Short mmCIF file of C-alpha atoms and ligand atoms in Angstrom, two decimals:
data_model
loop_
_atom_site.label_atom_id
_atom_site.label_comp_id
_atom_site.label_asym_id
_atom_site.label_seq_id
_atom_site.Cartn_x
_atom_site.Cartn_y
_atom_site.Cartn_z
CA MET A 1424 33.00 -13.50 3.99
CA ALA A 1425 32.84 -14.61 7.43
CA GLN A 1426 33.20 -18.50 8.10
CA ILE A 1427 29.51 -20.09 8.18
CA ALA A 1428 29.32 -23.52 9.20
CA GLY A 1429 27.31 -26.32 7.48
CA ASN A 1430 24.83 -28.45 9.08
CA LEU A 1431 26.31 -32.13 9.77
CA GLN A 1432 24.26 -34.75 7.71
CA ARG A 1433 23.93 -38.60 8.46
CA ILE A 1434 27.52 -40.14 8.99
CA LYS A 1435 28.23 -42.78 6.35
CA ASN A 1436 30.87 -45.28 6.68
CA GLY A 1437 32.27 -42.77 9.29
CA GLN A 1438 32.47 -40.11 6.93
CA ARG A 1439 31.09 -36.67 8.15
CA ARG A 1440 29.20 -34.54 5.41
CA TYR A 1441 27.63 -31.15 5.61
CA ALA A 1442 24.79 -29.21 4.07
CA ILE A 1443 24.49 -25.49 3.37
CA THR A 1444 21.55 -23.71 2.23
CA PRO A 1445 21.66 -19.96 0.91
CA ARG A 1446 18.75 -17.57 1.37
CA ILE A 1447 16.82 -17.29 -1.80
CA PRO A 1448 14.22 -14.41 -1.22
CA ALA A 1449 10.60 -15.67 -2.05
CA GLY A 1450 12.14 -18.55 -4.21
CA PHE A 1451 13.17 -16.38 -7.14
CA ILE A 1452 16.62 -16.99 -8.53
CA GLN A 1453 18.67 -15.60 -11.36
CA PRO A 1454 20.31 -17.63 -13.85
CA ASP A 1455 23.97 -16.60 -13.24
CA GLN A 1456 23.21 -17.22 -9.44
CA LEU A 1457 21.63 -20.96 -10.22
CA GLN A 1458 25.00 -21.32 -12.16
CA LYS A 1459 26.70 -20.81 -8.95
CA TYR A 1460 25.11 -23.68 -7.37
CA ILE A 1461 26.10 -26.19 -10.31
CA ASP A 1462 29.74 -24.67 -10.16
CA VAL A 1463 29.85 -25.56 -6.46
CA ALA A 1464 28.05 -28.95 -6.89
CA ASN A 1465 30.77 -29.69 -9.66
CA LYS A 1466 33.59 -28.67 -7.93
CA PHE A 1467 33.06 -30.25 -4.78
CA ASN A 1468 31.16 -33.26 -5.77
CA ALA A 1469 28.25 -31.94 -3.81
CA VAL A 1470 24.38 -33.08 -4.36
CA LEU A 1471 21.64 -30.15 -4.79
CA LYS A 1472 18.37 -30.75 -3.06
CA LEU A 1473 15.26 -28.47 -3.54
CA THR A 1474 13.97 -27.86 0.05
CA GLY A 1475 9.92 -27.25 1.24
CA SER A 1476 11.00 -23.86 1.75
CA GLN A 1477 11.58 -22.54 -1.68
CA ARG A 1478 15.28 -22.99 -1.15
CA ILE A 1479 18.14 -25.15 -2.93
CA MET A 1480 20.36 -27.34 -0.22
CA ILE A 1481 24.09 -27.92 -1.32
CA THR A 1482 24.78 -31.29 0.67
CA ASN A 1483 27.37 -34.11 0.87
CA LEU A 1484 30.09 -31.33 1.50
CA LYS A 1485 33.34 -32.05 3.06
CA ALA A 1486 34.19 -30.11 6.17
CA GLU A 1487 37.28 -28.56 4.48
CA ASP A 1488 35.20 -27.48 1.64
CA VAL A 1489 32.28 -25.72 3.14
CA ASP A 1490 33.87 -22.15 3.47
CA ALA A 1491 35.08 -22.22 -0.19
CA ALA A 1492 31.76 -23.27 -1.25
CA TRP A 1493 30.03 -20.18 0.57
CA GLU A 1494 33.01 -18.06 -1.03
CA MET A 1495 32.12 -19.15 -4.38
CA LEU A 1496 28.35 -18.67 -3.67
CA GLY A 1497 28.65 -14.96 -2.61
CA MET A 1498 25.10 -15.45 -0.72
CA GLU A 1499 23.89 -15.37 2.73
CA PRO A 1500 22.73 -18.43 4.62
CA ALA A 1501 18.94 -18.79 5.03
CA TYR A 1502 19.34 -18.82 8.80
CA MET A 1503 22.19 -19.12 11.43
CA VAL A 1504 20.37 -20.16 14.56
CA SER A 1505 16.98 -21.77 15.43
CA ASN A 1506 14.96 -19.29 17.27
CA ARG A 1507 14.48 -16.63 14.38
CA VAL A 1508 12.29 -16.19 11.66
CA ARG A 1509 13.16 -19.08 9.62
CA SER A 1510 11.44 -18.65 6.25
CA VAL A 1511 8.85 -16.59 4.45
CA LYS A 1512 7.46 -19.05 1.78
CA ILE A 1513 5.70 -16.99 -0.84
CA CYS A 1514 3.62 -18.29 -4.00
CA PRO A 1515 3.87 -16.47 -7.39
CA GLY A 1516 0.58 -14.44 -6.80
CA THR A 1517 -0.70 -11.89 -9.45
CA THR A 1518 2.96 -11.75 -10.66
CA PHE A 1519 2.67 -15.01 -12.34
CA CYS A 1520 -0.34 -17.17 -11.47
CA LYS A 1521 -3.58 -16.90 -13.37
CA ARG A 1522 -5.50 -18.18 -10.35
CA ALA A 1523 -4.20 -15.25 -8.06
CA LYS A 1524 -6.41 -13.00 -6.08
CA GLN A 1525 -3.77 -10.41 -4.69
CA ASP A 1526 -0.06 -9.65 -5.16
CA SER A 1527 1.50 -12.36 -2.64
CA VAL A 1528 5.10 -11.55 -3.95
CA HIS A 1529 4.41 -7.81 -3.01
CA LEU A 1530 3.34 -8.41 0.40
CA GLY A 1531 5.59 -11.60 1.17
CA MET A 1532 8.72 -9.77 0.06
CA GLN A 1533 8.23 -6.80 2.43
CA LEU A 1534 7.49 -9.37 5.38
CA GLU A 1535 10.82 -11.17 4.01
CA ARG A 1536 12.86 -8.05 4.26
CA LYS A 1537 11.27 -6.81 7.56
CA TYR A 1538 11.34 -10.07 9.56
CA LEU A 1539 13.62 -12.77 8.05
CA SER A 1540 16.37 -13.69 10.88
CA GLN A 1541 14.69 -11.64 13.42
CA GLU A 1542 14.90 -13.15 17.02
CA MET A 1543 11.75 -14.80 18.23
CA PRO A 1544 10.69 -16.80 21.45
CA SER A 1545 11.10 -20.13 19.33
CA LYS A 1546 11.34 -20.65 15.33
CA MET A 1547 8.82 -18.88 13.18
CA LYS A 1548 7.84 -19.63 9.74
CA ILE A 1549 5.66 -17.55 7.69
CA GLY A 1550 3.72 -17.90 4.62
CA VAL A 1551 1.88 -15.76 1.98
CA SER A 1552 -0.57 -16.96 -0.68
CA GLY A 1553 -2.10 -15.06 -3.51
CA CYS A 1554 -5.29 -17.11 -3.04
CA PRO A 1555 -7.32 -19.64 -1.13
CA ASN A 1556 -5.71 -22.61 -2.85
CA SER A 1557 -2.65 -21.69 -0.52
CA CYS A 1558 0.12 -23.37 -2.30
CA THR A 1559 2.38 -22.12 0.31
CA GLU A 1560 0.48 -23.94 2.84
CA SER A 1561 -0.02 -20.49 4.71
CA ARG A 1562 -2.42 -22.07 7.32
CA MET A 1563 0.63 -24.31 8.37
CA LYS A 1564 2.90 -21.40 9.32
CA ASP A 1565 3.18 -19.71 12.61
CA VAL A 1566 1.81 -16.49 10.51
CA GLY A 1567 0.21 -17.00 7.19
CA VAL A 1568 -1.48 -14.44 5.00
CA ILE A 1569 -3.96 -15.73 2.00
CA GLY A 1570 -5.42 -13.42 -0.57
CA THR A 1571 -9.14 -13.60 -1.53
CA VAL A 1572 -11.11 -11.83 -3.84
CA GLU A 1573 -12.11 -9.13 -1.17
CA GLY A 1574 -8.68 -8.92 0.47
CA TRP A 1575 -6.39 -10.63 2.93
CA ASN A 1576 -7.25 -13.50 5.54
CA VAL A 1577 -4.53 -13.52 8.29
CA TYR A 1578 -4.00 -16.52 10.40
CA ALA A 1579 -1.69 -17.25 13.23
CA GLY A 1580 -0.56 -20.46 15.03
CA GLY A 1581 -0.09 -22.97 12.37
CA SER A 1582 2.78 -25.62 12.33
CA GLY A 1583 3.93 -28.80 10.72
CA GLY A 1584 6.23 -31.27 12.17
CA ALA A 1585 5.54 -33.61 14.89
CA HIS A 1586 2.76 -31.50 16.37
CA PRO A 1587 0.76 -30.19 13.49
CA ARG A 1588 -1.67 -27.26 13.88
CA ILE A 1589 -3.97 -25.46 11.60
CA GLY A 1590 -3.56 -21.71 12.07
CA ASP A 1591 -6.44 -19.59 13.57
CA LEU A 1592 -8.01 -17.12 11.36
CA ILE A 1593 -7.44 -13.81 13.22
CA ALA A 1594 -9.21 -11.42 10.92
CA GLU A 1595 -10.15 -10.66 7.17
CA VAL A 1596 -8.84 -7.51 6.01
CA ALA A 1597 -9.34 -5.40 2.75
CA THR A 1598 -6.01 -3.96 2.05
CA GLU A 1599 -2.45 -4.97 1.95
CA LYS A 1600 -1.66 -1.98 4.45
CA GLU A 1601 -4.03 -3.64 6.80
CA ALA A 1602 -2.89 -7.11 6.40
CA LEU A 1603 1.02 -6.00 7.25
CA ALA A 1604 -0.21 -4.00 10.08
CA LEU A 1605 -1.94 -6.78 11.54
CA VAL A 1606 0.96 -9.19 11.11
CA ASP A 1607 3.16 -6.43 12.71
CA ARG A 1608 0.81 -6.59 15.82
CA ILE A 1609 0.65 -10.47 15.92
CA ILE A 1610 4.36 -11.20 15.80
CA GLU A 1611 5.24 -7.94 18.30
CA TYR A 1612 2.77 -9.27 20.64
CA TYR A 1613 4.15 -12.85 20.38
CA LYS A 1614 7.73 -11.27 20.97
CA ALA A 1615 6.83 -9.38 23.98
CA ASN A 1616 4.56 -12.02 25.76
CA ALA A 1617 5.59 -15.64 24.63
CA GLN A 1618 7.71 -18.14 26.53
CA ILE A 1619 10.00 -20.42 24.63
CA GLU A 1620 7.26 -21.49 22.56
CA ARG A 1621 5.69 -21.55 19.05
CA MET A 1622 2.87 -19.39 18.09
CA GLY A 1623 0.05 -21.93 18.12
CA GLU A 1624 1.42 -23.20 21.61
CA PHE A 1625 1.30 -19.38 22.86
CA ILE A 1626 -2.24 -19.01 21.43
CA GLU A 1627 -3.53 -22.17 23.03
CA ARG A 1628 -1.94 -21.16 26.48
CA ILE A 1629 -3.53 -17.69 26.41
CA GLY A 1630 -6.81 -18.71 24.54
CA LEU A 1631 -7.47 -17.47 21.23
CA GLU A 1632 -10.05 -14.89 22.32
CA ALA A 1633 -7.51 -13.10 24.64
CA PHE A 1634 -4.94 -13.31 21.55
CA LYS A 1635 -7.28 -11.76 19.25
CA ALA A 1636 -8.58 -8.88 21.65
CA ALA A 1637 -4.58 -8.14 21.98
CA VAL A 1638 -3.87 -7.87 18.23
CA LEU A 1639 -7.03 -6.52 16.75
CA GLY A 1640 -8.07 -3.07 16.68
CA ASP A 1641 -8.06 -0.03 14.53
CA LEU A 1642 -5.69 -1.34 11.81
CA GLU A 1643 -5.62 1.74 9.80
CA GLY A 1644 -4.27 3.58 13.10
CA ALA A 1645 -2.05 0.80 14.00
CA PRO A 1646 1.66 1.93 14.29
CA THR A 1647 3.55 1.10 10.90
CA GLU A 1648 6.91 2.01 9.93
CA PRO A 1649 7.28 5.50 7.99
CA LYS A 1650 6.67 5.02 4.08
CA ALA A 1651 10.11 6.13 3.52
CA ALA A 1652 11.42 3.62 5.46
CA GLU A 1653 9.07 0.75 4.06
CA PRO A 1654 11.03 -2.01 2.31
CA VAL A 1655 10.72 -2.25 -1.43
CA VAL A 1656 10.18 -5.48 -3.37
CA ASN A 1657 13.34 -6.00 -5.70
CA LEU A 1658 11.27 -7.77 -8.62
CA PRO A 1659 10.55 -6.29 -11.89
CA GLY A 1660 6.81 -5.49 -12.21
CA HIS A 1661 6.41 -4.01 -8.68
CA GLY A 1662 8.19 -0.79 -8.62
CA ASN A 1663 4.97 1.22 -9.44
CA ASP A 1664 2.68 0.42 -6.52
CA PRO A 1665 1.19 3.81 -5.52
CA GLU A 1666 1.14 2.57 -1.68
CA VAL A 1667 4.95 2.17 -1.42
CA GLU A 1668 7.08 4.95 -2.23
CA ALA A 1669 10.49 3.99 -3.31
CA PRO A 1670 13.24 5.43 -1.27
CA ARG A 1671 15.64 8.02 -2.61
CA LEU A 1672 19.00 6.74 -3.58
CA GLU A 1673 21.78 7.45 -0.94
CA PRO A 1674 25.33 7.56 -2.31
CA GLY A 1675 26.94 4.16 -1.84
CA GLN A 1676 23.47 2.25 -2.21
CA PRO A 1677 23.33 -0.39 -5.05
CA ILE A 1678 21.13 0.14 -8.00
CA THR A 1679 18.08 -2.15 -8.06
CA PRO A 1680 15.32 -2.93 -10.57
CA ASP A 1681 13.00 -0.78 -8.88
CA THR A 1682 15.28 2.10 -8.29
CA ILE A 1683 13.52 5.21 -9.87
CA ILE A 1684 15.49 6.44 -12.95
CA ARG A 1685 15.46 10.19 -11.38
CA ASP A 1686 17.18 8.92 -8.46
CA ILE A 1687 19.99 6.88 -10.67
CA VAL A 1688 20.59 10.07 -12.57
CA ASP A 1689 20.75 12.32 -9.60
CA THR A 1690 23.05 10.10 -7.28
CA TYR A 1691 25.26 8.22 -10.17
CA PRO A 1692 25.58 10.84 -13.24
CA VAL A 1693 28.48 8.92 -14.14
CA VAL A 1694 26.32 5.86 -15.48
CA VAL A 1695 23.86 8.25 -17.57
CA PRO A 1696 25.91 6.99 -20.86
CA VAL A 1697 24.75 3.46 -20.12
CA LEU A 1698 21.27 4.54 -20.02
CA GLN A 1699 21.85 6.67 -23.26
CA SER A 1700 23.34 3.69 -24.75
CA ILE A 1701 19.85 1.67 -24.37
CA GLY A 1702 18.20 4.48 -26.20
CA MET A 1703 17.16 6.54 -23.18
CA GLY A 1704 17.29 10.18 -24.79
CA CYS A 1705 14.68 11.20 -22.61
CA LEU A 1706 16.40 11.93 -19.15
CA GLY A 1707 15.19 15.56 -19.27
CA CYS A 1708 11.74 14.37 -19.42
CA PRO A 1709 10.09 14.24 -15.71
CA SER A 1710 7.36 11.77 -16.59
CA SER A 1711 10.02 9.19 -18.03
CA THR A 1712 12.46 9.70 -15.24
CA MET A 1713 9.95 8.81 -12.59
CA GLU A 1714 9.74 5.08 -14.00
CA PRO A 1715 11.52 2.32 -12.08
CA LEU A 1716 14.58 0.82 -13.81
CA TRP A 1717 12.72 -2.39 -14.73
CA GLN A 1718 9.98 -0.51 -16.65
CA ALA A 1719 12.27 1.58 -18.64
CA ALA A 1720 14.27 -1.77 -19.46
CA GLU A 1721 11.25 -3.05 -20.61
CA ILE A 1722 10.17 -0.36 -22.87
CA HIS A 1723 13.65 -0.17 -24.46
CA GLY A 1724 13.56 -4.22 -25.06
CA VAL A 1725 16.59 -4.95 -22.54
CA ASN A 1726 16.80 -7.59 -19.99
CA VAL A 1727 16.88 -5.38 -16.61
CA TYR A 1728 19.40 -7.57 -15.01
CA ASP A 1729 21.91 -7.19 -17.86
CA LEU A 1730 21.32 -3.54 -17.55
CA LEU A 1731 21.98 -3.68 -13.97
CA ASP A 1732 25.23 -5.35 -14.64
CA LYS A 1733 26.14 -2.62 -16.65
CA LEU A 1734 25.20 0.18 -14.51
CA GLU A 1735 26.47 -1.27 -11.44
CA THR A 1736 29.89 -1.61 -13.24
CA ALA A 1737 29.70 1.74 -14.20
CA ARG A 1738 28.91 2.96 -10.70
CA LYS A 1739 31.62 1.13 -9.05
CA GLY A 1740 34.27 1.85 -11.56
CA ALA A 1741 33.42 5.54 -10.85
S1 SF4 B 2206 -1.76 -19.93 -3.80
FE1 SF4 B 2206 -3.26 -19.28 -5.60
S2 SF4 B 2206 -1.97 -17.50 -6.53
FE2 SF4 B 2206 -0.50 -18.94 -5.33
S3 SF4 B 2206 0.36 -20.17 -6.82
FE3 SF4 B 2206 -1.43 -21.19 -5.53
S4 SF4 B 2206 -2.96 -21.11 -7.05
FE4 SF4 B 2206 -1.63 -19.62 -7.72
#
């Protein structure tokens, strides 16, 4: 892994200590990955701190231990420089929360995959909440999306910090597709026209009505990525959304919980015995092979991540 610097922390007794913060998409982390944080903390006498952006910071590291810590983690940093999309904070939504009105994880993961670390005129934070309780403080983000009974409310221009600002409601839309298209327009317009200023400062400089006039319109007709290029959410429970067609699996691409069984079999026939070992004797059946991996794992009573480990081992060993 390339060397990634840590952030210098408060100097105490003349000693310099550093913090590193790996990326945790949507704040979901697997137990084996969590174990690596513990291993790093124990090995380097570090301290773990939960951050406000749904991450775990590892601090109190000596400079000479920073590279080794990244090596042990095998994770990407949350961000490298400041004028980028810094975080997409996503609440559990309909995936887990009983109050949810919309699937914030599905929408938020698409934004995370598309925008995280993209260069912007200034730093940008995005928040996605599954209901108006807004547990991710979406109206305090540069771009915020909040699920409602009717659809999604899209906000822009919020921020915390020394100059807090509540985001402006840009539009209420009915579908996830419209919400994504509007977020695209907001971000593209900001990228093309803002100076070195946060989204809220930009809106105040040009005026809310001018901003809305520039980004609103026929959202169904808004230019969006073709479906085949749309990102896919890597979480169990989200592979069967009819609006997001999973891409075909190209040779060399890793298998994920959302990968369709048919694609796994077509691209990596070497892993078929692994699927058969969990009782999948139905690999010739079109309806069963159109299922995503997570669903097959659920039906056959196995943990999808255990199955994924075996499939990836078989694939890489081929
Ligand atoms: S914002 Fe709503 S859906 Fe999301 S965690 Fe909070 S209460 Fe649940």
